PDB file of C-alpha atoms and ligand atoms in Angstrom:
ATOM      1  CA  MET A   1     106.320 109.814 115.259  1.00 88.00           C
ATOM      2  CA  ASP A   2     106.444 108.151 111.867  1.00 94.00           C
ATOM      3  CA  THR A   3     103.204 106.331 111.035  1.00 96.00           C
ATOM      4  CA  GLU A   4     105.067 103.591 109.192  1.00 97.00           C
ATOM      5  CA  ASP A   5     107.095 102.925 112.370  1.00 97.00           C
ATOM      6  CA  LEU A   6     103.806 102.622 114.256  1.00 98.00           C
ATOM      7  CA  ARG A   7     102.282 100.317 111.639  1.00 98.00           C
ATOM      8  CA  LEU A   8     105.339  98.072 111.756  1.00 98.00           C
ATOM      9  CA  ALA A   9     105.338  98.010 115.559  1.00 98.00           C
ATOM     10  CA  VAL A  10     101.704  96.867 115.572  1.00 98.00           C
ATOM     11  CA  TYR A  11     102.218  94.209 112.895  1.00 98.00           C
ATOM     12  CA  ARG A  12     105.424  92.877 114.400  1.00 97.00           C
ATOM     13  CA  ALA A  13     103.887  92.678 117.880  1.00 97.00           C
ATOM     14  CA  PHE A  14     100.959  90.658 116.490  1.00 98.00           C
ATOM     15  CA  ALA A  15     103.340  88.432 114.526  1.00 97.00           C
ATOM     16  CA  GLY A  16     105.621  87.764 117.475  1.00 96.00           C
ATOM     17  CA  THR A  17     103.134  87.427 120.315  1.00 97.00           C
ATOM     18  CA  GLY A  18      99.731  86.670 118.787  1.00 97.00           C
ATOM     19  CA  ARG A  19      98.151  89.645 120.514  1.00 96.00           C
ATOM     20  CA  ALA A  20      97.613  93.365 119.887  1.00 97.00           C
ATOM     21  CA  PRO A  21     100.094  95.726 121.568  1.00 97.00           C
ATOM     22  CA  GLU A  22      98.746  98.185 124.165  1.00 94.00           C
ATOM     23  CA  PRO A  23      99.023 101.924 123.321  1.00 93.00           C
ATOM     24  CA  GLY A  24     101.389 102.390 126.279  1.00 94.00           C
ATOM     25  CA  GLU A  25     103.720  99.681 124.959  1.00 96.00           C
ATOM     26  CA  LEU A  26     103.724 101.319 121.524  1.00 97.00           C
ATOM     27  CA  ALA A  27     104.388 104.756 123.000  1.00 97.00           C
ATOM     28  CA  GLY A  28     107.338 103.445 125.037  1.00 96.00           C
ATOM     29  CA  GLN A  29     108.779 101.589 122.085  1.00 96.00           C
ATOM     30  CA  LEU A  30     108.483 104.552 119.709  1.00 97.00           C
ATOM     31  CA  GLY A  31     109.415 107.316 122.135  1.00 96.00           C
ATOM     32  CA  ALA A  32     106.008 108.943 121.645  1.00 96.00           C
ATOM     33  CA  ASP A  33     103.149 109.815 123.989  1.00 95.00           C
ATOM     34  CA  VAL A  34      99.899 107.886 124.113  1.00 95.00           C
ATOM     35  CA  GLN A  35      97.966 110.673 122.365  1.00 96.00           C
ATOM     36  CA  GLU A  36     100.369 110.595 119.414  1.00 97.00           C
ATOM     37  CA  VAL A  37      99.930 106.839 119.258  1.00 97.00           C
ATOM     38  CA  ALA A  38      96.127 107.202 119.281  1.00 97.00           C
ATOM     39  CA  THR A  39      96.295 109.761 116.455  1.00 97.00           C
ATOM     40  CA  GLY A  40      98.610 107.479 114.477  1.00 98.00           C
ATOM     41  CA  LEU A  41      96.338 104.470 114.975  1.00 98.00           C
ATOM     42  CA  ASP A  42      93.380 106.535 113.703  1.00 97.00           C
ATOM     43  CA  GLU A  43      95.355 107.424 110.604  1.00 97.00           C
ATOM     44  CA  LEU A  44      96.276 103.775 110.014  1.00 97.00           C
ATOM     45  CA  ALA A  45      92.647 102.774 110.446  1.00 97.00           C
ATOM     46  CA  ARG A  46      91.577 105.344 107.834  1.00 96.00           C
ATOM     47  CA  GLY A  47      94.160 103.777 105.499  1.00 95.00           C
ATOM     48  CA  ARG A  48      92.674 100.310 106.200  1.00 95.00           C
ATOM     49  CA  HIS A  49      95.862  99.042 107.804  1.00 96.00           C
ATOM     50  CA  LEU A  50      93.962  98.433 111.056  1.00 96.00           C
ATOM     51  CA  ALA A  51      90.478  98.097 112.443  1.00 97.00           C
ATOM     52  CA  LEU A  52      89.870  99.859 115.763  1.00 97.00           C
ATOM     53  CA  GLY A  53      87.190  99.190 118.350  1.00 96.00           C
ATOM     54  CA  CYS A  54      84.899 101.808 119.900  1.00 93.00           C
ATOM     55  CA  ASP A  55      87.503 102.709 122.561  1.00 91.00           C
ATOM     56  CA  GLY A  56      90.234 103.069 119.943  1.00 92.00           C
ATOM     57  CA  GLN A  57      91.720  99.656 120.788  1.00 95.00           C
ATOM     58  CA  ILE A  58      93.304  97.592 118.012  1.00 97.00           C
ATOM     59  CA  VAL A  59      90.849  94.880 116.942  1.00 98.00           C
ATOM     60  CA  MET A  60      92.429  93.736 113.683  1.00 98.00           C
ATOM     61  CA  ALA A  61      95.578  94.328 111.647  1.00 98.00           C
ATOM     62  CA  HIS A  62      94.910  91.995 108.745  1.00 97.00           C
ATOM     63  CA  PRO A  63      95.566  89.102 108.735  1.00 97.00           C
ATOM     64  CA  PHE A  64      95.955  89.394 112.527  1.00 98.00           C
ATOM     65  CA  SER A  65      93.052  89.668 114.935  1.00 98.00           C
ATOM     66  CA  ALA A  66      92.845  90.561 118.619  1.00 98.00           C
ATOM     67  CA  VAL A  67      89.371  89.027 118.890  1.00 97.00           C
ATOM     68  CA  PRO A  68      88.036  85.531 118.183  1.00 97.00           C
ATOM     69  CA  LEU A  69      86.309  85.234 114.803  1.00 97.00           C
ATOM     70  CA  GLY A  70      85.906  81.473 114.681  1.00 97.00           C
ATOM     71  CA  PHE A  71      89.503  80.375 114.038  1.00 98.00           C
ATOM     72  CA  SER A  72      92.630  79.593 116.015  1.00 98.00           C
ATOM     73  CA  VAL A  73      96.064  79.247 114.414  1.00 98.00           C
ATOM     74  CA  MET A  74      98.746  77.358 116.321  1.00 98.00           C
ATOM     75  CA  GLY A  75     102.381  77.862 115.390  1.00 97.00           C
ATOM     76  CA  ALA A  76     105.501  76.265 116.795  1.00 95.00           C
ATOM     77  CA  ARG A  77     105.516  78.524 119.871  1.00 94.00           C
ATOM     78  CA  THR A  78     102.752  81.072 119.328  1.00 97.00           C
ATOM     79  CA  LEU A  79      98.964  80.971 119.226  1.00 98.00           C
ATOM     80  CA  TRP A  80      96.995  83.466 117.138  1.00 98.00           C
ATOM     81  CA  TRP A  81      93.318  84.232 116.741  1.00 97.00           C
ATOM     82  CA  GLY A  82      93.042  83.441 113.083  1.00 93.00           C
ATOM     83  CA  GLY A  83      90.816  86.269 111.887  1.00 95.00           C
ATOM     84  CA  CYS A  84      88.670  84.815 109.110  1.00 98.00           C
ATOM     85  CA  ALA A  85      89.260  81.789 106.862  1.00 98.00           C
ATOM     86  CA  TRP A  86      91.268  83.962 104.446  1.00 98.00           C
ATOM     87  CA  ASP A  87      93.398  85.465 107.230  1.00 98.00           C
ATOM     88  CA  SER A  88      93.974  82.117 108.985  1.00 98.00           C
ATOM     89  CA  PHE A  89      95.228  80.492 105.798  1.00 98.00           C
ATOM     90  CA  ALA A  90      97.477  83.519 105.163  1.00 98.00           C
ATOM     91  CA  LEU A  91      99.478  83.324 108.397  1.00 98.00           C
ATOM     92  CA  PRO A  92     102.015  80.594 107.445  1.00 97.00           C
ATOM     93  CA  HIS A  93     102.818  82.541 104.270  1.00 97.00           C
ATOM     94  CA  LEU A  94     103.505  85.733 106.184  1.00 96.00           C
ATOM     95  CA  LEU A  95     105.211  84.571 109.378  1.00 95.00           C
ATOM     96  CA  PRO A  96     108.929  83.874 109.332  1.00 89.00           C
ATOM     97  CA  GLY A  97     109.713  80.468 110.808  1.00 91.00           C
ATOM     98  CA  GLU A  98     106.132  79.197 110.665  1.00 95.00           C
ATOM     99  CA  ASP A  99     106.235  76.956 107.625  1.00 92.00           C
ATOM    100  CA  GLU A 100     103.188  75.020 108.742  1.00 97.00           C
ATOM    101  CA  VAL A 101     100.504  75.998 111.257  1.00 98.00           C
ATOM    102  CA  LEU A 102      97.449  74.220 112.617  1.00 98.00           C
ATOM    103  CA  VAL A 103      94.238  76.041 111.670  1.00 98.00           C
ATOM    104  CA  ALA A 104      91.159  74.978 113.645  1.00 98.00           C
ATOM    105  CA  THR A 105      87.509  75.985 113.490  1.00 98.00           C
ATOM    106  CA  ARG A 106      83.958  74.678 113.746  1.00 98.00           C
ATOM    107  CA  CYS A 107      81.424  74.482 110.947  1.00 98.00           C
ATOM    108  CA  PRO A 108      78.994  77.362 111.594  1.00 98.00           C
ATOM    109  CA  ALA A 109      76.060  75.177 110.470  1.00 98.00           C
ATOM    110  CA  CYS A 110      76.579  71.952 112.416  1.00 98.00           C
ATOM    111  CA  SER A 111      79.434  72.774 114.845  1.00 98.00           C
ATOM    112  CA  ARG A 112      81.585  69.905 113.584  1.00 98.00           C
ATOM    113  CA  PRO A 113      85.261  70.608 114.391  1.00 98.00           C
ATOM    114  CA  HIS A 114      87.748  70.903 111.525  1.00 98.00           C
ATOM    115  CA  ALA A 115      91.521  71.317 111.542  1.00 98.00           C
ATOM    116  CA  TRP A 116      94.144  71.518 108.801  1.00 98.00           C
ATOM    117  CA  SER A 117      97.905  71.750 108.714  1.00 98.00           C
ATOM    118  CA  VAL A 118      98.392  74.771 106.463  1.00 98.00           C
ATOM    119  CA  GLY A 119     101.782  75.406 104.928  1.00 98.00           C
ATOM    120  CA  ARG A 120     103.407  77.267 102.050  1.00 97.00           C
ATOM    121  CA  GLN A 121     103.960  74.469  99.593  1.00 96.00           C
ATOM    122  CA  ARG A 122     100.501  73.208  98.691  1.00 97.00           C
ATOM    123  CA  PRO A 123      96.866  73.589  99.789  1.00 97.00           C
ATOM    124  CA  PRO A 124      95.613  71.333 102.576  1.00 98.00           C
ATOM    125  CA  VAL A 125      93.555  68.361 101.453  1.00 95.00           C
ATOM    126  CA  GLY A 126      89.858  68.308 102.303  1.00 97.00           C
ATOM    127  CA  GLY A 127      86.371  68.565 100.869  1.00 97.00           C
ATOM    128  CA  GLN A 128      85.340  71.494 103.065  1.00 98.00           C
ATOM    129  CA  VAL A 129      84.320  74.783 101.470  1.00 98.00           C
ATOM    130  CA  ALA A 130      84.707  78.448 102.409  1.00 98.00           C
ATOM    131  CA  HIS A 131      81.709  80.770 102.252  1.00 98.00           C
ATOM    132  CA  PHE A 132      82.253  84.548 102.142  1.00 98.00           C
ATOM    133  CA  LEU A 133      79.076  86.489 102.895  1.00 98.00           C
ATOM    134  CA  VAL A 134      79.960  90.137 102.165  1.00 98.00           C
ATOM    135  CA  PRO A 135      80.825  91.172  98.574  1.00 98.00           C
ATOM    136  CA  ALA A 136      84.271  92.679  97.996  1.00 97.00           C
ATOM    137  CA  ALA A 137      82.974  96.208  97.413  1.00 96.00           C
ATOM    138  CA  ARG A 138      81.338  96.225 100.875  1.00 97.00           C
ATOM    139  CA  MET A 139      84.013  94.365 102.866  1.00 97.00           C
ATOM    140  CA  TRP A 140      85.324  97.490 104.607  1.00 96.00           C
ATOM    141  CA  ASP A 141      81.876  98.854 105.562  1.00 97.00           C
ATOM    142  CA  ASP A 142      82.295  96.804 108.784  1.00 97.00           C
ATOM    143  CA  VAL A 143      85.393  94.701 108.328  1.00 97.00           C
ATOM    144  CA  VAL A 144      85.059  92.828 111.622  1.00 97.00           C
ATOM    145  CA  HIS A 145      81.548  91.712 110.639  1.00 97.00           C
ATOM    146  CA  THR A 146      82.908  90.792 107.209  1.00 98.00           C
ATOM    147  CA  CYS A 147      85.716  88.653 108.632  1.00 98.00           C
ATOM    148  CA  ALA A 148      83.338  87.035 111.129  1.00 98.00           C
ATOM    149  CA  HIS A 149      81.350  85.790 108.114  1.00 98.00           C
ATOM    150  CA  GLN A 150      84.213  84.363 106.065  1.00 98.00           C
ATOM    151  CA  ARG A 151      84.020  80.844 107.441  1.00 98.00           C
ATOM    152  CA  LEU A 152      84.742  77.237 106.567  1.00 98.00           C
ATOM    153  CA  PHE A 153      81.920  74.700 106.364  1.00 98.00           C
ATOM    154  CA  CYS A 154      81.791  70.895 106.077  1.00 98.00           C
ATOM    155  CA  SER A 155      80.202  71.067 102.640  1.00 98.00           C
ATOM    156  CA  GLU A 156      77.913  73.009 100.305  1.00 98.00           C
ATOM    157  CA  ASP A 157      74.994  71.417 102.178  1.00 98.00           C
ATOM    158  CA  CYS A 158      76.139  72.972 105.451  1.00 98.00           C
ATOM    159  CA  VAL A 159      76.473  76.364 103.705  1.00 98.00           C
ATOM    160  CA  SER A 160      72.875  76.040 102.470  1.00 98.00           C
ATOM    161  CA  ASP A 161      71.642  75.017 105.938  1.00 98.00           C
ATOM    162  CA  TRP A 162      73.393  78.016 107.539  1.00 98.00           C
ATOM    163  CA  LEU A 163      72.050  80.474 104.946  1.00 98.00           C
ATOM    164  CA  ALA A 164      68.516  79.154 105.518  1.00 98.00           C
ATOM    165  CA  ALA A 165      68.869  79.209 109.322  1.00 98.00           C
ATOM    166  CA  THR A 166      70.222  82.774 109.396  1.00 98.00           C
ATOM    167  CA  GLY A 167      68.168  84.178 106.517  1.00 98.00           C
ATOM    168  CA  SER A 168      71.378  85.310 104.827  1.00 98.00           C
ATOM    169  CA  PRO A 169      71.830  85.761 101.077  1.00 97.00           C
ATOM    170  CA  ARG A 170      74.316  83.421  99.430  1.00 98.00           C
ATOM    171  CA  GLY A 171      77.751  85.014  99.052  1.00 98.00           C
ATOM    172  CA  TYR A 172      80.675  83.230  97.406  1.00 98.00           C
ATOM    173  CA  VAL A 173      81.699  79.595  97.892  1.00 98.00           C
ATOM    174  CA  MET A 174      85.205  78.324  97.146  1.00 98.00           C
ATOM    175  CA  ASP A 175      87.133  75.109  97.749  1.00 98.00           C
ATOM    176  CA  LEU A 176      90.169  74.827 100.032  1.00 98.00           C
ATOM    177  CA  GLY A 177      92.613  75.101  97.136  1.00 98.00           C
ATOM    178  CA  THR A 178      91.150  78.403  95.983  1.00 98.00           C
ATOM    179  CA  LEU A 179      91.105  79.756  99.542  1.00 98.00           C
ATOM    180  CA  TRP A 180      94.753  78.770 100.007  1.00 98.00           C
ATOM    181  CA  ARG A 181      95.787  80.447  96.727  1.00 98.00           C
ATOM    182  CA  LEU A 182      93.799  83.575  97.667  1.00 98.00           C
ATOM    183  CA  ALA A 183      95.532  83.703 101.047  1.00 98.00           C
ATOM    184  CA  ALA A 184      99.037  82.795  99.853  1.00 98.00           C
ATOM    185  CA  HIS A 185     100.277  86.201  98.672  1.00 97.00           C
ATOM    186  CA  TRP A 186      97.443  88.637  99.430  1.00 97.00           C
ATOM    187  CA  TYR A 187      99.221  89.975 102.521  1.00 97.00           C
ATOM    188  CA  ASP A 188     102.757  89.951 101.088  1.00 96.00           C
ATOM    189  CA  GLY A 189     104.897  92.750 102.476  1.00 96.00           C
ATOM    190  CA  ARG A 190     102.816  93.681 105.522  1.00 97.00           C
ATOM    191  CA  LEU A 191     105.652  92.879 107.917  1.00 97.00           C
ATOM    192  CA  ASP A 192     108.109  94.924 105.836  1.00 97.00           C
ATOM    193  CA  ARG A 193     108.871  98.640 105.921  1.00 97.00           C
ATOM    194  CA  GLY A 194     107.339 100.654 103.127  1.00 93.00           C
ATOM    195  CA  TYR A 195     104.347  98.381 102.545  1.00 95.00           C
ATOM    196  CA  VAL A 196     101.940  99.859  99.995  1.00 91.00           C
ATOM    197  CA  ARG A 197      98.415  98.550  99.429  1.00 90.00           C
ATOM    198  CA  ARG A 198      97.614  97.204  95.966  1.00 93.00           C
ATOM    199  CA  GLU A 199      95.877  99.515  93.514  1.00 94.00           C
ATOM    200  CA  PRO A 200      92.357  98.301  92.608  1.00 94.00           C
ATOM    201  CA  SER A 201      93.566  97.089  89.199  1.00 96.00           C
ATOM    202  CA  GLN A 202      96.388  95.092  90.824  1.00 96.00           C
ATOM    203  CA  ALA A 203      93.954  93.621  93.355  1.00 96.00           C
ATOM    204  CA  ALA A 204      91.616  92.567  90.540  1.00 97.00           C
ATOM    205  CA  GLU A 205      94.513  90.946  88.696  1.00 97.00           C
ATOM    206  CA  TYR A 206      95.512  89.020  91.823  1.00 98.00           C
ATOM    207  CA  LEU A 207      91.947  87.821  92.455  1.00 98.00           C
ATOM    208  CA  ARG A 208      91.515  86.667  88.853  1.00 98.00           C
ATOM    209  CA  GLY A 209      94.900  84.951  89.049  1.00 98.00           C
ATOM    210  CA  VAL A 210      93.825  82.745  91.950  1.00 97.00           C
ATOM    211  CA  GLY A 211      90.681  81.677  90.127  1.00 97.00           C
ATOM    212  CA  LEU A 212      88.006  84.024  91.466  1.00 98.00           C
ATOM    213  CA  SER A 213      85.406  85.593  89.217  1.00 96.00           C
ATOM    214  CA  GLY A 214      82.078  87.349  89.131  1.00 97.00           C
ATOM    215  CA  SER A 215      80.349  90.412  90.505  1.00 97.00           C
ATOM    216  CA  PHE A 216      80.927  89.314  94.142  1.00 98.00           C
ATOM    217  CA  TRP A 217      84.595  90.152  93.594  1.00 98.00           C
ATOM    218  CA  GLY A 218      83.929  93.089  91.269  1.00 96.00           C
ATOM    219  CA  LEU A 219      85.443  91.114  88.386  1.00 94.00           C
TER     220      LEU A 219
HETATM  221 ZN1   ZN B   1      78.803  71.288 108.962  1.00 74.42          ZN
HETATM  222 ZN1   ZN B   2      89.509  88.472 107.355  1.00 74.42          ZN
END
């Protein structure tokens, strides 16, 4: 079984249905047995194409998530868990036929609900801010924890309240426009055959290009 076939099957299932495929489905689709699928998923997880849970189940295939992390993303006919703020804002850029999706969440500090129509043409309007807790160099230490702490807040004041309430160190705060630019092309190519992750120097160039800076991003 070709690992790229497996990667594509996982990504395309998430894209089309909003949920993670079961190993048995993948095995049937690829003409492989479940053990081969499990071995392939492990390999993809080592390559950071997926995050697996303790039973080997698919938890994330960025920007897709099989578990709730604070966001929902509603398309024309499909509903996705949005992953984090970054992942949720990325989905309309990645999904064919989903020019504009509805991203919804609650402020982690005060529970106020927020929703935005997020499309490909321009950032949504709003004074809310994103706060990312885990610095870029540590994001893959526990990527599900990392994504669970990349959230959208009402304002800088709500970020400060949440940091004080949880005893967390301040991470990185960005406005909606910066988040949208970060999300717009970060995941380009993940639904296509032959996807290759960016080299660190290319990633740094992309991050600088969307307006990020500082040691949080390793820039
Ligand atoms: Zn708030
Ligand atoms: Zn994420």
